PDB file of C-alpha atoms in Angstrom:
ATOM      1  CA  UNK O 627     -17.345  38.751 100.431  1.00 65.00           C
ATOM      2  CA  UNK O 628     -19.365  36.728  97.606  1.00 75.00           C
ATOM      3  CA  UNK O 629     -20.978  33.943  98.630  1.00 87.00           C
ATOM      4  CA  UNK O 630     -20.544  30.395  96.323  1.00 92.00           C
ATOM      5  CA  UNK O 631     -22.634  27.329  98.098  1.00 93.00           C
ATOM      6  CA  UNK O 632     -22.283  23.979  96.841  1.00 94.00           C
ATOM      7  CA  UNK O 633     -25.126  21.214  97.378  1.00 95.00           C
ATOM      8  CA  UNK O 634     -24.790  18.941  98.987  1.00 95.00           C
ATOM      9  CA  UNK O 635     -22.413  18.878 101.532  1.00 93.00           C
ATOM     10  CA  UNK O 636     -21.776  15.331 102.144  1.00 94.00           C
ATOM     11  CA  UNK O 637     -23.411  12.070  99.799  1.00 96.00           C
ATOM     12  CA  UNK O 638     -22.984   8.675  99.737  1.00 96.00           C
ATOM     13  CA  UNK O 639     -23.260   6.597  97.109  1.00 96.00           C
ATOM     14  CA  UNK O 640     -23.320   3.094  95.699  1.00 96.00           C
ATOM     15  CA  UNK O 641     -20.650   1.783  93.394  1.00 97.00           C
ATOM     16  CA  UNK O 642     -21.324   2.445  89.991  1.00 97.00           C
ATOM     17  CA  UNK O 643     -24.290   5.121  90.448  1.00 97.00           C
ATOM     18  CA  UNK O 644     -23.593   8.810  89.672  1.00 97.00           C
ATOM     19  CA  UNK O 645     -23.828  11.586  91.642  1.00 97.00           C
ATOM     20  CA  UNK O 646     -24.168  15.697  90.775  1.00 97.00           C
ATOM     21  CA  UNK O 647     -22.363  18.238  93.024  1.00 97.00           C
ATOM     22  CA  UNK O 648     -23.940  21.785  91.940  1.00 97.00           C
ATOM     23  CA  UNK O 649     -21.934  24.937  92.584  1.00 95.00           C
ATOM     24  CA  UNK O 650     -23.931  28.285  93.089  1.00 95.00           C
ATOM     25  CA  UNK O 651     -22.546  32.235  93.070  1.00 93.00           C
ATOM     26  CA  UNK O 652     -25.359  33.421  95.148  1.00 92.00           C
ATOM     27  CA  UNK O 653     -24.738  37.527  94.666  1.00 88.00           C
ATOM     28  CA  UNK O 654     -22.969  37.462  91.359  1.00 89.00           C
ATOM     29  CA  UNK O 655     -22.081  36.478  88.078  1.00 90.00           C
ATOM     30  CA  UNK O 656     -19.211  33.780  87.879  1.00 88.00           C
ATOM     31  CA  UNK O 657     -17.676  33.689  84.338  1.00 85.00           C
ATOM     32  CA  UNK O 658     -15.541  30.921  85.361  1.00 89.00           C
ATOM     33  CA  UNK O 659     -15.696  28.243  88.055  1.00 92.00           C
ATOM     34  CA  UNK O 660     -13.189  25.888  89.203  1.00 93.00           C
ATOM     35  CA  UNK O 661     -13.122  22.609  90.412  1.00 95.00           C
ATOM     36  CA  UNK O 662     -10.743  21.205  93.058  1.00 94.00           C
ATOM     37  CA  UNK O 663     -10.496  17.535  94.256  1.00 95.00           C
ATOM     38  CA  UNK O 664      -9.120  17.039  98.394  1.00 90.00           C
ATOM     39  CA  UNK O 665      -7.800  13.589  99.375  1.00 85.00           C
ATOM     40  CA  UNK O 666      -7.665  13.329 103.329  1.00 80.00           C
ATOM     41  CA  UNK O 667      -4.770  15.717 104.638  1.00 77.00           C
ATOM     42  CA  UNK O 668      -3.559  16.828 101.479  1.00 82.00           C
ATOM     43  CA  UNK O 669      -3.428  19.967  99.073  1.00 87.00           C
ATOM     44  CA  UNK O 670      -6.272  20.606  96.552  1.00 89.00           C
ATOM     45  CA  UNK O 671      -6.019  19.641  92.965  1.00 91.00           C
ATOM     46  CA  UNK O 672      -7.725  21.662  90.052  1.00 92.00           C
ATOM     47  CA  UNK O 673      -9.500  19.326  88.275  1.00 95.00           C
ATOM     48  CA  UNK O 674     -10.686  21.802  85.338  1.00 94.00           C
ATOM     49  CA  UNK O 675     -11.438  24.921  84.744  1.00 92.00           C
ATOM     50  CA  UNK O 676     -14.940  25.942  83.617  1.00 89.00           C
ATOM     51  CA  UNK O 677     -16.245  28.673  81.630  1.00 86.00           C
ATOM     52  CA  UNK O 678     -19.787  29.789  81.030  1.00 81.00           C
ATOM     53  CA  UNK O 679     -21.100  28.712  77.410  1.00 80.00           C
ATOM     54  CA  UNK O 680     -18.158  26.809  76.915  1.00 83.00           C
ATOM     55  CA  UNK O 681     -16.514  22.991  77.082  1.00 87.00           C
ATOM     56  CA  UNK O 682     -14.812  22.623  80.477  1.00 92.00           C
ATOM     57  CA  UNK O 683     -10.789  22.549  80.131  1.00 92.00           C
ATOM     58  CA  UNK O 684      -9.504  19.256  82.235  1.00 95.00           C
ATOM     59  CA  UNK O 685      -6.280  19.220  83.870  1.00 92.00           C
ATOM     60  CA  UNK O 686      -3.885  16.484  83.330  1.00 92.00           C
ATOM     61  CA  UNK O 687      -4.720  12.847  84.660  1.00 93.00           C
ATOM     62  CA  UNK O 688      -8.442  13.810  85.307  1.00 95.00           C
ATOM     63  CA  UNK O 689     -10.826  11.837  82.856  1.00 94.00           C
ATOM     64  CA  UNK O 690     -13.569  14.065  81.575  1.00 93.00           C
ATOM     65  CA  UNK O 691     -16.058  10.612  80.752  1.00 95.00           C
ATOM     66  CA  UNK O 692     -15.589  10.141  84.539  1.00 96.00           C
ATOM     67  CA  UNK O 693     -15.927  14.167  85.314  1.00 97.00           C
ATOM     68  CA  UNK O 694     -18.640  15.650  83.451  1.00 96.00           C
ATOM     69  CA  UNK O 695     -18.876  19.299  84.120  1.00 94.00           C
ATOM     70  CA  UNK O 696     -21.383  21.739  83.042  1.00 91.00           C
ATOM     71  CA  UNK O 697     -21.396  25.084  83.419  1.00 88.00           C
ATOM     72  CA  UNK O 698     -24.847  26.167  81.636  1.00 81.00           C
ATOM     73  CA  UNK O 699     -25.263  29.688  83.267  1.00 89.00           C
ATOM     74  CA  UNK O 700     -23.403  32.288  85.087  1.00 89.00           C
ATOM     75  CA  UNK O 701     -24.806  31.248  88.013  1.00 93.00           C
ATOM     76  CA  UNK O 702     -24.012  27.740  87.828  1.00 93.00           C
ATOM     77  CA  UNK O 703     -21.267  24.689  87.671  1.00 94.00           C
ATOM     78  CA  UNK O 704     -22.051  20.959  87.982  1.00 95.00           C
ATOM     79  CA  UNK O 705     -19.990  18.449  88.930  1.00 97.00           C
ATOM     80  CA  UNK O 706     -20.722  14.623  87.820  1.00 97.00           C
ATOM     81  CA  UNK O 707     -19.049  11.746  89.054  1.00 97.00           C
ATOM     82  CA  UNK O 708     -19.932   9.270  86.766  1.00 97.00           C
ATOM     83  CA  UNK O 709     -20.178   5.121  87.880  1.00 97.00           C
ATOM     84  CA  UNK O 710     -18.644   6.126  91.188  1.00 97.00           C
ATOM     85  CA  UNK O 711     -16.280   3.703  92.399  1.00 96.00           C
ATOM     86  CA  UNK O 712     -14.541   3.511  96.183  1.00 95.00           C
ATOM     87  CA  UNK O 713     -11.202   5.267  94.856  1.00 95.00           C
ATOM     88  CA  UNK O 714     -13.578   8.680  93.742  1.00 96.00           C
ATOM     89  CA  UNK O 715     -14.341   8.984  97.533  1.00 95.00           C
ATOM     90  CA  UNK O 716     -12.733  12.712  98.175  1.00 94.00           C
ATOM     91  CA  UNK O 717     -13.556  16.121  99.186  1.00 94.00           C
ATOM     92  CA  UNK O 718     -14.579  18.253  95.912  1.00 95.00           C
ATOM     93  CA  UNK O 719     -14.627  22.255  96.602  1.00 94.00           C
ATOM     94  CA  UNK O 720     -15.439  24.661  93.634  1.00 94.00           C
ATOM     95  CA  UNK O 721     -14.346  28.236  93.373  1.00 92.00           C
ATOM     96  CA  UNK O 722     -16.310  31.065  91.417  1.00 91.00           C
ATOM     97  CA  UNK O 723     -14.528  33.787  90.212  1.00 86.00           C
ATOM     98  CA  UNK O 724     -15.607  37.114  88.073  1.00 76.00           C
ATOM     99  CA  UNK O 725     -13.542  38.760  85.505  1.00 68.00           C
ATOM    100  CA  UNK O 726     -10.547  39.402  87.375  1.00 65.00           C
ATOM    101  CA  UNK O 727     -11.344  39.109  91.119  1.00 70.00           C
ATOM    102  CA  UNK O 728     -10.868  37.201  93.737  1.00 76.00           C
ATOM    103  CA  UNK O 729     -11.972  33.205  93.877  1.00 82.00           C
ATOM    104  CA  UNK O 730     -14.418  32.228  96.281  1.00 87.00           C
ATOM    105  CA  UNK O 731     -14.710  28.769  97.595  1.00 90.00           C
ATOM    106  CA  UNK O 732     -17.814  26.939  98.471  1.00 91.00           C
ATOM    107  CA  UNK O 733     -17.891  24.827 101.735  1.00 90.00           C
ATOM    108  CA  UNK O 734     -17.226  21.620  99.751  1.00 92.00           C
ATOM    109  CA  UNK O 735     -19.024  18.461  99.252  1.00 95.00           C
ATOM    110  CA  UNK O 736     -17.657  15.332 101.089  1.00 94.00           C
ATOM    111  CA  UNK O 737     -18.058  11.999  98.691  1.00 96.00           C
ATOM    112  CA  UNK O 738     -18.504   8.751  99.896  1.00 96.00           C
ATOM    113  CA  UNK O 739     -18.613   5.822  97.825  1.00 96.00           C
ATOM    114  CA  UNK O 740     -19.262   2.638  99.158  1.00 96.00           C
TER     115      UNK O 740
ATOM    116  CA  UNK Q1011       7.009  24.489  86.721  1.00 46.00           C
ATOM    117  CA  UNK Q1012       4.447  24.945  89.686  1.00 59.00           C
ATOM    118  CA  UNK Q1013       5.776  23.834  92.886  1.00 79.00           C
ATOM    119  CA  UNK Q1014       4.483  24.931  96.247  1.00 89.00           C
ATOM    120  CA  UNK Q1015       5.872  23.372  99.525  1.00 91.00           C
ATOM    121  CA  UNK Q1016       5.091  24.118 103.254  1.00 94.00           C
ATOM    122  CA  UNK Q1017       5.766  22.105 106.452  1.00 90.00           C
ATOM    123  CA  UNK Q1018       3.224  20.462 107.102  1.00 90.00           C
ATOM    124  CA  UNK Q1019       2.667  21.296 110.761  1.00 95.00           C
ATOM    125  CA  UNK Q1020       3.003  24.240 113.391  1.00 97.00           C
ATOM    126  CA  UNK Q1021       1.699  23.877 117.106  1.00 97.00           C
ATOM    127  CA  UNK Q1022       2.036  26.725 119.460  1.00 97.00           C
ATOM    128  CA  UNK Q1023       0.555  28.016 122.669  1.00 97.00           C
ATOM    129  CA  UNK Q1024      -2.331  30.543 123.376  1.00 97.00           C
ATOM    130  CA  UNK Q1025      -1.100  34.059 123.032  1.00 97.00           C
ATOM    131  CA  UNK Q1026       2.331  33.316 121.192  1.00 97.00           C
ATOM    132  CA  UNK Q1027       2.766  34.312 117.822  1.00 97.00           C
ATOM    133  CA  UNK Q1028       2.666  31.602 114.749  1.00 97.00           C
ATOM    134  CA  UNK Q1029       4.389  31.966 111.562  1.00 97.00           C
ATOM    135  CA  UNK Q1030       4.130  29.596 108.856  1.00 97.00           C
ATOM    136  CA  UNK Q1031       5.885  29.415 105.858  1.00 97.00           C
ATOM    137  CA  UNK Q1032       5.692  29.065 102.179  1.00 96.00           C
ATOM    138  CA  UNK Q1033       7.896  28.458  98.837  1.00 94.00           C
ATOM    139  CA  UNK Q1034       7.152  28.517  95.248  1.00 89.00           C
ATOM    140  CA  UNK Q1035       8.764  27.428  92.290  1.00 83.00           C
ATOM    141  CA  UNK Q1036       6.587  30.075  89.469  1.00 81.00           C
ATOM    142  CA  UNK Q1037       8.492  33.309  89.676  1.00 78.00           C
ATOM    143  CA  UNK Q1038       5.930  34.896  87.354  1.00 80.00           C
ATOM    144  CA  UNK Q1039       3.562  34.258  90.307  1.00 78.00           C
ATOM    145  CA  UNK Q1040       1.267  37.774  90.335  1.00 81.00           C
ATOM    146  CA  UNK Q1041      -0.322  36.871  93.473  1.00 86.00           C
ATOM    147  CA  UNK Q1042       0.017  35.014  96.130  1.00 90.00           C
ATOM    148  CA  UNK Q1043      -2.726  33.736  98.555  1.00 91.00           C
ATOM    149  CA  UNK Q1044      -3.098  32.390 102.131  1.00 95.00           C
ATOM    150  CA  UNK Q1045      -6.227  30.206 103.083  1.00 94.00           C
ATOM    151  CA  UNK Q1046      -7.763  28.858 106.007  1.00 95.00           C
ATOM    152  CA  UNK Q1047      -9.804  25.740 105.938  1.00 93.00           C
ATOM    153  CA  UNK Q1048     -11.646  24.114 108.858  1.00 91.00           C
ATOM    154  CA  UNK Q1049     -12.186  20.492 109.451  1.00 85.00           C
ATOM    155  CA  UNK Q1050     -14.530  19.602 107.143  1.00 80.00           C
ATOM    156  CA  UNK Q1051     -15.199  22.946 105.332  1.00 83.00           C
ATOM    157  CA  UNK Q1052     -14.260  25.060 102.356  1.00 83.00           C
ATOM    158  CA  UNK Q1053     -11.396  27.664 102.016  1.00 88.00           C
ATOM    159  CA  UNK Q1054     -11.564  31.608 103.784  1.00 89.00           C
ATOM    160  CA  UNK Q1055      -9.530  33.664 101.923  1.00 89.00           C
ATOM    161  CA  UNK Q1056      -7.438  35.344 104.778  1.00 93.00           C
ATOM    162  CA  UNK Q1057      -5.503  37.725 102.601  1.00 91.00           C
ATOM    163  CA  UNK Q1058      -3.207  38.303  99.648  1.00 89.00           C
ATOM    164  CA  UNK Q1059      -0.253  40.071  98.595  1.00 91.00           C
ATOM    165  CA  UNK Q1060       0.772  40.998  95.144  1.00 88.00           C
ATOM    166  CA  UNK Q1061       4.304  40.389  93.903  1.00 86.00           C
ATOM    167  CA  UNK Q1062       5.801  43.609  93.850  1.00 87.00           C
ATOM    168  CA  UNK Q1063       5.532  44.007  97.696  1.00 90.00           C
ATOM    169  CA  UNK Q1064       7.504  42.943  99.919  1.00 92.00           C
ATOM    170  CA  UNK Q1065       4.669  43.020 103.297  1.00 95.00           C
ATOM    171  CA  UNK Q1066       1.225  43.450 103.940  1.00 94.00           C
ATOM    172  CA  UNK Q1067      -0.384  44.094 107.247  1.00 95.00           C
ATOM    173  CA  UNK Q1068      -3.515  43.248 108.317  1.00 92.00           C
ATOM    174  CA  UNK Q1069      -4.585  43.093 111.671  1.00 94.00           C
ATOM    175  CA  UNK Q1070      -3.237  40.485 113.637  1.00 96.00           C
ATOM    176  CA  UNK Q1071      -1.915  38.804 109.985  1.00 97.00           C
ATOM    177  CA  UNK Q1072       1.363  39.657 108.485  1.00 97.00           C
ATOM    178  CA  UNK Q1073       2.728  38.575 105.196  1.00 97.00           C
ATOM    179  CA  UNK Q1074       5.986  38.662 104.110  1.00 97.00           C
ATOM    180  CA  UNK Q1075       6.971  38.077 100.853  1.00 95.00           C
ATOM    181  CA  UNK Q1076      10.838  37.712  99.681  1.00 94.00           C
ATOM    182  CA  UNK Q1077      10.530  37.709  95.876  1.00 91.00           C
ATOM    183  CA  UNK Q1078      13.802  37.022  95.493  1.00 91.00           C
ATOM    184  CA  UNK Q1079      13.561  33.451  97.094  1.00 92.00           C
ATOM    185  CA  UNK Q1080      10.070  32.881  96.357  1.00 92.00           C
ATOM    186  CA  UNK Q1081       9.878  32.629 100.102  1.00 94.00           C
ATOM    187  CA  UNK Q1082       6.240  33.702 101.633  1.00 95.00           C
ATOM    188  CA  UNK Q1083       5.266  33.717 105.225  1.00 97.00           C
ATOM    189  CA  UNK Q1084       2.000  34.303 107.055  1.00 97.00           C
ATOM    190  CA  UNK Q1085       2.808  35.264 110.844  1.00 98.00           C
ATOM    191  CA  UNK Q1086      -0.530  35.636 113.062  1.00 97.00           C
ATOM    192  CA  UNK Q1087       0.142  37.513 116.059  1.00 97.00           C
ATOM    193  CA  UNK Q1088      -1.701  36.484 119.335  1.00 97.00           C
ATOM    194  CA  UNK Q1089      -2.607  33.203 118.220  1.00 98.00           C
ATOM    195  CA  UNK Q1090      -5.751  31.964 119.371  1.00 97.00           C
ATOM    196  CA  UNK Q1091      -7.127  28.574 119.962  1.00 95.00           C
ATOM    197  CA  UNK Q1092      -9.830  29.520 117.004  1.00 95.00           C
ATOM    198  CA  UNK Q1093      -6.877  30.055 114.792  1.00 97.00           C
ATOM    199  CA  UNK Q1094      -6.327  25.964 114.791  1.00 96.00           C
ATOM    200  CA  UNK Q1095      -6.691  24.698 111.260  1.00 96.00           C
ATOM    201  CA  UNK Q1096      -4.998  24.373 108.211  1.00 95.00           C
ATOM    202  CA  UNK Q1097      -3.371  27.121 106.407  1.00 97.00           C
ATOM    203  CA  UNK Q1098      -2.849  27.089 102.470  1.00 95.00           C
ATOM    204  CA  UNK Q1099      -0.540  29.032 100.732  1.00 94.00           C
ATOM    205  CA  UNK Q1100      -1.527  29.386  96.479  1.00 91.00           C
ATOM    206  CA  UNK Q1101       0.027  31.371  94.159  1.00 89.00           C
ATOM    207  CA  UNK Q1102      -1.370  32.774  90.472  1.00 83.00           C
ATOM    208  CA  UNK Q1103       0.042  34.484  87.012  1.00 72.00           C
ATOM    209  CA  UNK Q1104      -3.521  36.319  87.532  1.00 63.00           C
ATOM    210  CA  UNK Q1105      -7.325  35.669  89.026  1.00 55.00           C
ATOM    211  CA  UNK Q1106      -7.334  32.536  87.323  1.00 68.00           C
ATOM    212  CA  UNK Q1107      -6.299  29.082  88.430  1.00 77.00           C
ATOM    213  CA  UNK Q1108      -4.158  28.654  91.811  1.00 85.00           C
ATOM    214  CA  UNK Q1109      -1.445  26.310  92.754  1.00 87.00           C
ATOM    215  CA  UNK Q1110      -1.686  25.327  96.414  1.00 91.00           C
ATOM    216  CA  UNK Q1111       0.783  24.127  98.468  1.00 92.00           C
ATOM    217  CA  UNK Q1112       0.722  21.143 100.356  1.00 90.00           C
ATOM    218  CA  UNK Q1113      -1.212  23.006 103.464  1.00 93.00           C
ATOM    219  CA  UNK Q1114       0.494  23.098 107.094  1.00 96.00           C
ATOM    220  CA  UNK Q1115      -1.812  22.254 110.000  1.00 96.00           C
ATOM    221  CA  UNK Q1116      -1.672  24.649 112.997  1.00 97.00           C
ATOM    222  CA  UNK Q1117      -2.386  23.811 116.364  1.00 97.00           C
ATOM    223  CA  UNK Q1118      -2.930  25.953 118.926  1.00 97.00           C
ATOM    224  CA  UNK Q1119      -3.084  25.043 122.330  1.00 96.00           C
ATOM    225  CA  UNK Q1120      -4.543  26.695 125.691  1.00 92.00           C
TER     226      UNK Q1120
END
């Protein structure tokens, strides 16, 4: 299948600093990239939904200040947590998808905020 | 609304068959989904089904899929101890955003 890596795979951060998660199709073109948020032994929860060229759309309850996403190309989605705090601490995963196929996941980026 | 519930854990033996099990709430659901994740690691697509079939086979994974009470199931025959992680059911109108459910946790022991 298509390959989607995210970098990095784990960070820690200070409170109040900001950190970029980048989310890569590797072998093809992703017109639209998702963004999922993991709390420890639970389900994942799109965050938004982001299309190439375009504003990101934000789900419910997620503040887009605090989650800027860009997605400048077709080859790439970032994710920034802006002034980190403790509570951000999660698992973030993005998904790639092209016009109507399949989504694949990258290996997710483990957030620590301390 | 979007609803998708699964117990939340499974632990079987070595060489026994597991099946875990799935609801859903979005009866316009197109497809539906089943996901493996490792500790510490993304999702693996294992397979999907779309909603006007009732089973899909695919080598030692089964899906079932009862339409009619938004009921889905993911049976792996000859469980191994490799098998052990979680398992996601998702569901979709179309290759767009998925709904997950809650994830059930399978444990396989030797």
């Amino acid at each position: 299948g298509a390959v989607v890596s995210q970098h990095p795979s784990w960070v820690i951060c200070k409170s109040g600093t900001s950190v970029k998660i980048e989310c890569r199709s590797l072998d093809f073109q992703a017109t639209t990239m998702f963004w999922y948020r993991q709390f420890p032994k639970q389900s994942l929860m799109l965050m938004a939904t982001s299309n190439e060229g375009s504003k990101a759309t934000y789900e419910q309850g997620v503040e887009k200040d605090k989650f800027l996403i860009n997605h400048a190309s077709l080859t790439l989605s970032t994710l920034t947590v802006t002034s980190a705090h403790p509570e951000d601490s999660s698992f973030y995963i993005c998904s790639a998808i092209q016009r109507n196929t399949e989504a694949f996941f990258g290996q997710g980026t483990r957030l620590t905020v301390v | 609304g979007e609803d998708v519930e699964q117990s939340l854990f499974l632990s079987v033996r070595e060489g026994d068959s597991s099946v875990i099990n799935c609801t859903y709430t979005d009866s316009s659901s197109t497809y539906l989904y089943w996901y493996k994740q490792e500790p510490g690691a993304g999702l693996q697509l294992l397979t999907y089904i779309f909603s006007n079939m009732d089973m899909k086979q695919d080598q030692r994974l089964t899906v079932l899929l009862n339409k009619k009470d938004k009921h889905l199931s993911l049976r792996i025959a000859d469980t191994q101890t490799g098998d052990s992680a979680i398992y996601f059911c998702a569901e979709t109108t179309g290759f767009q955003k998925l709904v997950f459910g809650t994830g059930t946790r399978l444990l396989v022991s030797p």
